[in-house]
Amino acid sequence: MNLCRPLALAAALLASLTAHSAEPLHADLVVYGGTSAGVVAAVQAARLGRSVVLVCPEAHLGGLSSSGLGFTDTGNKAVIGGLSREFYHRVWKHYQEPDAWRWQTKDSYGGRGQGTPAVDADRRTQWIFEPHVAERVFEDMLAETDVRVFRDEWLDRQGGVEKQGARLVAITTLSGQSYRGKQFIDATYEGDLLAAAGADFHVGREPGDRYNEQYNGVQTGVYHHNHYFQAPVDPYTTPGDPSSGLLPRISDQPPGEYRAGDDKVQAYCFRMCLSRHPDNRVPFPKPEGYDPADYELLVRVFDTGWREVFWKFDPIPNLKTDTNNHGPFSTDNIGYNYDYPEGSYERRREIVEEHRRYQQGLMYFLANDPRVPEEVRQKMAQWGLAADEFEDNDNWPHQIYVREARRLIGQYVMTEADCLLQRTTPEPVGMGSYTMDSHNVQRYVTPEGHVQNEGDVGVKPPGPYAIAYGSLTPMRDQATNLLVPVCVSSSHIAFGSIRMEPVFMILGHSAATAADIAIERGLAVQDVPYGELRQRLLAEGQVLQAPAPPAPQENPAPQESAPQTDHQPAPPRHSPPTPSPVES
């Protein structure tokens, strides 16, 4: 949810106190949340002939897809279908236009992130793109329909859901406006509507034995990527002296027992769009409240010889990047988001502001502080914020990367057994294939007196896996006309794979089609006939089972290369990890 605009939030709060309730607006389907899934769900329902209102806290639509995450985490692209694939096709079409290439030529960028040239032009895709391009595509898709879009409308989370029994009747926002519908979809990253409607949910990591999962719960001693301290680093203000206190950004609490559950969530960051073109580069700003001491731990990492600062400056068109977290101390603000999932709007705004200050300060530090190795500092000074992106927000992304917040506990809970193809998943309405990917959750001091990160996991599924319809539906006695395509019913580690933007769009599409059937038949969402839903989804271009591998060819056509994604799987240090008194 975009909470970067405190003035807009203040205005909404004021309106809730002063405005008289407006006449309720009626629609067949009420979609709450302007994420990629929300836009797709609204568009799909409108194409099916339903009246739709899209009620958005956001001013800018598309969620992370239009807020910096342009180097798409795809997995197996063959299982991305429906309106999700249409979105990436429209992106491809945009980049066929000469005026799409302002800061570099199309030829100099090459075909990175594009579909296989052998594919027909009406099916070509592009998976790597600029933020403003994604936002334009989402707006175009909506403009072609009769969807009514209401922006800066914040759900009244205390009393803004009207129900009759287990059936939602209306939602009301802080402005006093009510929206009445036959079906509802919660497409927020936070799961605010599902929670306000009384559906069960979970925040944090379940214990490993809850669903018999190896990779859930606390993961001390598990190192799947390069996001941990590979060399010993002293955590104390005065090295070797615990009485001097800890450096900033290190917890003084023990991490917990291996595979124990907790209420902590994986780290958030902003997916910055940077530029190195001199005419499109804004130097990194020095944020208010900047304190170079916040980055002393990074100086000590540099002292070990680490230099991987630029490994996740992933190139997108026009000499820009989608810049993501990489390494033991990077853009992920580890440990500072625990209150976010259930926090008030004001508390969330504080957390977002803390993340902005931390991350802007980090970039300013890297480009300016003399303690940064010269080769890093000089190279970083060549980069800056892209001047033609997020122009109404000081070139900073509108949306923080909420990797995980609430997760529904619904009719079916997706677990690592589904992602690892260890059981047959019932009634698929989409597929996932990306690595089970959790970013770090904690930064703590080991018994040996060194700093270490915990929670980073990356386990690649053996192939595409099905996502159950039951993971979109709440318990019958809690909500019979609500579907949840983002905060789906899943364990922490399964959500680590499901949480990719193409999958959210896939599930948004399927949720809208299920809602259409429920309206047509007068059914609870739990009673939608799966046979009919499956037939409809397949006809709409959704992919519900993994395609057979192609037969070997004597001279195979060139295949598109898979981009480096949010995390690159690497062998764990030890697998399965053994709890040890040293790390616990």
Tab-separated table of C-alpha atoms in Angstrom, residues 275-442:
chain	number	residue	atom	x	y	z
A	275	SER	CA	19.980	6.201	-14.044
A	276	ARG	CA	23.552	6.850	-15.120
A	277	HIS	CA	22.617	9.055	-18.063
A	278	PRO	CA	23.953	12.540	-17.214
A	279	ASP	CA	20.794	14.231	-18.511
A	280	ASN	CA	18.445	11.917	-16.608
A	281	ARG	CA	20.248	11.527	-13.289
A	282	VAL	CA	19.324	13.208	-10.006
A	283	PRO	CA	22.158	12.940	-7.443
A	284	PHE	CA	21.250	10.887	-4.394
A	285	PRO	CA	19.657	13.260	-1.872
A	286	LYS	CA	20.841	13.591	1.693
A	287	PRO	CA	17.702	12.782	3.682
A	288	GLU	CA	16.584	14.751	6.681
A	289	GLY	CA	17.895	13.069	9.817
A	290	TYR	CA	20.804	11.471	7.963
A	291	ASP	CA	23.322	9.893	10.338
A	292	PRO	CA	26.418	8.247	8.862
A	293	ALA	CA	26.709	6.129	12.017
A	294	ASP	CA	23.751	4.099	10.697
A	295	TYR	CA	26.142	2.655	8.110
A	296	GLU	CA	29.177	1.896	10.280
A	297	LEU	CA	28.398	-1.811	9.969
A	298	LEU	CA	28.727	-1.525	6.184
A	299	VAL	CA	32.179	0.043	6.616
A	300	ARG	CA	33.221	-3.030	8.577
A	301	VAL	CA	31.853	-5.250	5.803
A	302	PHE	CA	34.012	-3.326	3.322
A	303	ASP	CA	36.979	-3.909	5.620
A	304	THR	CA	36.575	-7.666	5.013
A	305	GLY	CA	37.117	-7.085	1.274
A	306	TRP	CA	33.471	-7.355	0.210
A	307	ARG	CA	32.706	-5.321	-2.940
A	308	GLU	CA	29.429	-6.694	-4.356
A	309	VAL	CA	27.572	-3.368	-4.123
A	310	PHE	CA	26.465	-3.279	-7.756
A	311	TRP	CA	25.434	-6.919	-8.213
A	312	LYS	CA	21.719	-6.128	-8.198
A	313	PHE	CA	21.784	-3.030	-10.389
A	314	ASP	CA	19.693	-4.934	-12.903
A	315	PRO	CA	19.493	-3.126	-16.252
A	316	ILE	CA	16.145	-2.046	-17.640
A	317	PRO	CA	15.571	0.013	-20.809
A	318	ASN	CA	16.907	3.544	-21.238
A	319	LEU	CA	20.070	3.172	-19.148
A	320	LYS	CA	18.128	2.646	-15.940
A	321	THR	CA	18.068	-0.025	-13.277
A	322	ASP	CA	15.747	-1.940	-11.065
A	323	THR	CA	18.036	-1.885	-8.013
A	324	ASN	CA	17.401	-4.485	-5.349
A	325	ASN	CA	18.959	-5.677	-2.116
A	326	HIS	CA	22.211	-7.636	-2.265
A	327	GLY	CA	24.702	-8.667	0.373
A	328	PRO	CA	24.848	-8.703	4.182
A	329	PHE	CA	24.094	-4.962	4.531
A	330	SER	CA	22.085	-3.431	1.713
A	331	THR	CA	18.732	-1.832	0.909
A	332	ASP	CA	16.706	-4.305	3.005
A	333	ASN	CA	15.980	-2.564	6.312
A	334	ILE	CA	16.150	-5.728	8.403
A	335	GLY	CA	14.063	-5.767	11.559
A	336	TYR	CA	12.291	-2.431	11.108
A	337	ASN	CA	8.995	-3.625	9.632
A	338	TYR	CA	7.577	-5.980	12.262
A	339	ASP	CA	4.707	-3.622	13.162
A	340	TYR	CA	3.725	-2.986	9.552
A	341	PRO	CA	1.247	-5.802	8.739
A	342	GLU	CA	-1.242	-4.929	11.480
A	343	GLY	CA	-0.124	-1.367	12.183
A	344	SER	CA	-2.461	1.608	11.954
A	345	TYR	CA	-2.188	3.772	8.859
A	346	GLU	CA	-0.183	6.264	10.908
A	347	ARG	CA	2.191	3.567	12.207
A	348	ARG	CA	2.691	2.222	8.702
A	349	ARG	CA	3.458	5.726	7.481
A	350	GLU	CA	6.149	5.998	10.150
A	351	ILE	CA	7.650	2.681	9.070
A	352	VAL	CA	7.646	3.674	5.404
A	353	GLU	CA	9.313	6.973	6.272
A	354	GLU	CA	11.974	5.163	8.319
A	355	HIS	CA	12.670	2.878	5.352
A	356	ARG	CA	12.910	5.841	2.988
A	357	ARG	CA	15.315	7.680	5.269
A	358	TYR	CA	17.440	4.563	5.760
A	359	GLN	CA	17.646	3.698	2.075
A	360	GLN	CA	18.193	7.228	0.786
A	361	GLY	CA	20.825	7.664	3.482
A	362	LEU	CA	22.514	4.450	2.392
A	363	MET	CA	22.801	5.637	-1.203
A	364	TYR	CA	24.056	9.065	-0.132
A	365	PHE	CA	26.601	7.402	2.152
A	366	LEU	CA	27.891	5.117	-0.617
A	367	ALA	CA	28.293	8.020	-3.036
A	368	ASN	CA	29.846	10.513	-0.619
A	369	ASP	CA	31.365	9.147	2.578
A	370	PRO	CA	35.191	9.002	2.509
A	371	ARG	CA	35.149	5.734	4.471
A	372	VAL	CA	33.588	3.982	1.469
A	373	PRO	CA	36.307	2.388	-0.703
A	374	GLU	CA	37.224	4.826	-3.448
A	375	GLU	CA	36.400	2.482	-6.321
A	376	VAL	CA	32.895	1.974	-4.910
A	377	ARG	CA	32.334	5.634	-4.058
A	378	GLN	CA	33.419	6.917	-7.462
A	379	LYS	CA	31.280	4.416	-9.320
A	380	MET	CA	28.234	5.101	-7.133
A	381	ALA	CA	28.594	8.842	-7.744
A	382	GLN	CA	27.943	8.166	-11.442
A	383	TRP	CA	24.453	6.938	-10.555
A	384	GLY	CA	21.409	8.784	-9.277
A	385	LEU	CA	17.629	8.621	-9.209
A	386	ALA	CA	16.015	8.522	-12.650
A	387	ALA	CA	14.705	12.043	-13.253
A	388	ASP	CA	11.814	10.916	-15.458
A	389	GLU	CA	10.390	8.400	-12.978
A	390	PHE	CA	8.120	9.106	-9.978
A	391	GLU	CA	8.199	12.788	-10.833
A	392	ASP	CA	5.505	13.677	-8.291
A	393	ASN	CA	7.397	11.920	-5.464
A	394	ASP	CA	10.911	13.376	-5.781
A	395	ASN	CA	11.850	10.494	-8.093
A	396	TRP	CA	11.372	7.987	-5.266
A	397	PRO	CA	9.127	4.896	-5.704
A	398	HIS	CA	5.536	5.353	-4.594
A	399	GLN	CA	5.213	1.857	-3.160
A	400	ILE	CA	7.396	0.190	-0.544
A	401	TYR	CA	8.130	-3.469	-1.262
A	402	VAL	CA	5.777	-5.244	1.126
A	403	ARG	CA	7.196	-8.696	0.537
A	404	GLU	CA	4.847	-10.214	3.076
A	405	ALA	CA	2.226	-9.038	5.564
A	406	ARG	CA	-0.937	-10.895	6.543
A	407	ARG	CA	-1.640	-14.260	4.951
A	408	LEU	CA	-5.164	-15.652	4.823
A	409	ILE	CA	-5.902	-18.945	6.566
A	410	GLY	CA	-8.461	-20.257	4.130
A	411	GLN	CA	-10.043	-23.394	2.766
A	412	TYR	CA	-6.646	-24.702	1.638
A	413	VAL	CA	-3.209	-23.697	2.896
A	414	MET	CA	-0.395	-23.784	0.344
A	415	THR	CA	2.838	-25.125	1.876
A	416	GLU	CA	6.304	-26.111	0.730
A	417	ALA	CA	4.876	-29.563	-0.038
A	418	ASP	CA	2.861	-27.939	-2.854
A	419	CYS	CA	5.788	-25.871	-4.117
A	420	LEU	CA	8.158	-28.854	-4.060
A	421	LEU	CA	5.605	-31.114	-5.803
A	422	GLN	CA	5.439	-33.429	-2.814
A	423	ARG	CA	1.647	-33.631	-2.955
A	424	THR	CA	-1.085	-33.082	-5.509
A	425	THR	CA	-2.584	-29.615	-5.181
A	426	PRO	CA	-6.372	-29.621	-5.730
A	427	GLU	CA	-8.366	-27.359	-8.042
A	428	PRO	CA	-5.601	-25.214	-9.559
A	429	VAL	CA	-6.446	-21.679	-10.675
A	430	GLY	CA	-2.911	-20.692	-11.622
A	431	MET	CA	0.673	-21.797	-11.348
A	432	GLY	CA	3.852	-20.637	-9.699
A	433	SER	CA	7.427	-21.664	-10.351
A	434	TYR	CA	9.738	-19.147	-8.722
A	435	THR	CA	12.169	-19.980	-5.945
A	436	MET	CA	10.747	-20.214	-2.409
A	437	ASP	CA	12.377	-16.931	-1.502
A	438	SER	CA	12.468	-15.311	1.906
A	439	HIS	CA	14.644	-12.296	2.570
A	440	ASN	CA	16.369	-11.878	5.914
A	441	VAL	CA	14.199	-11.412	8.978
A	442	GLN	CA	16.697	-10.668	11.751
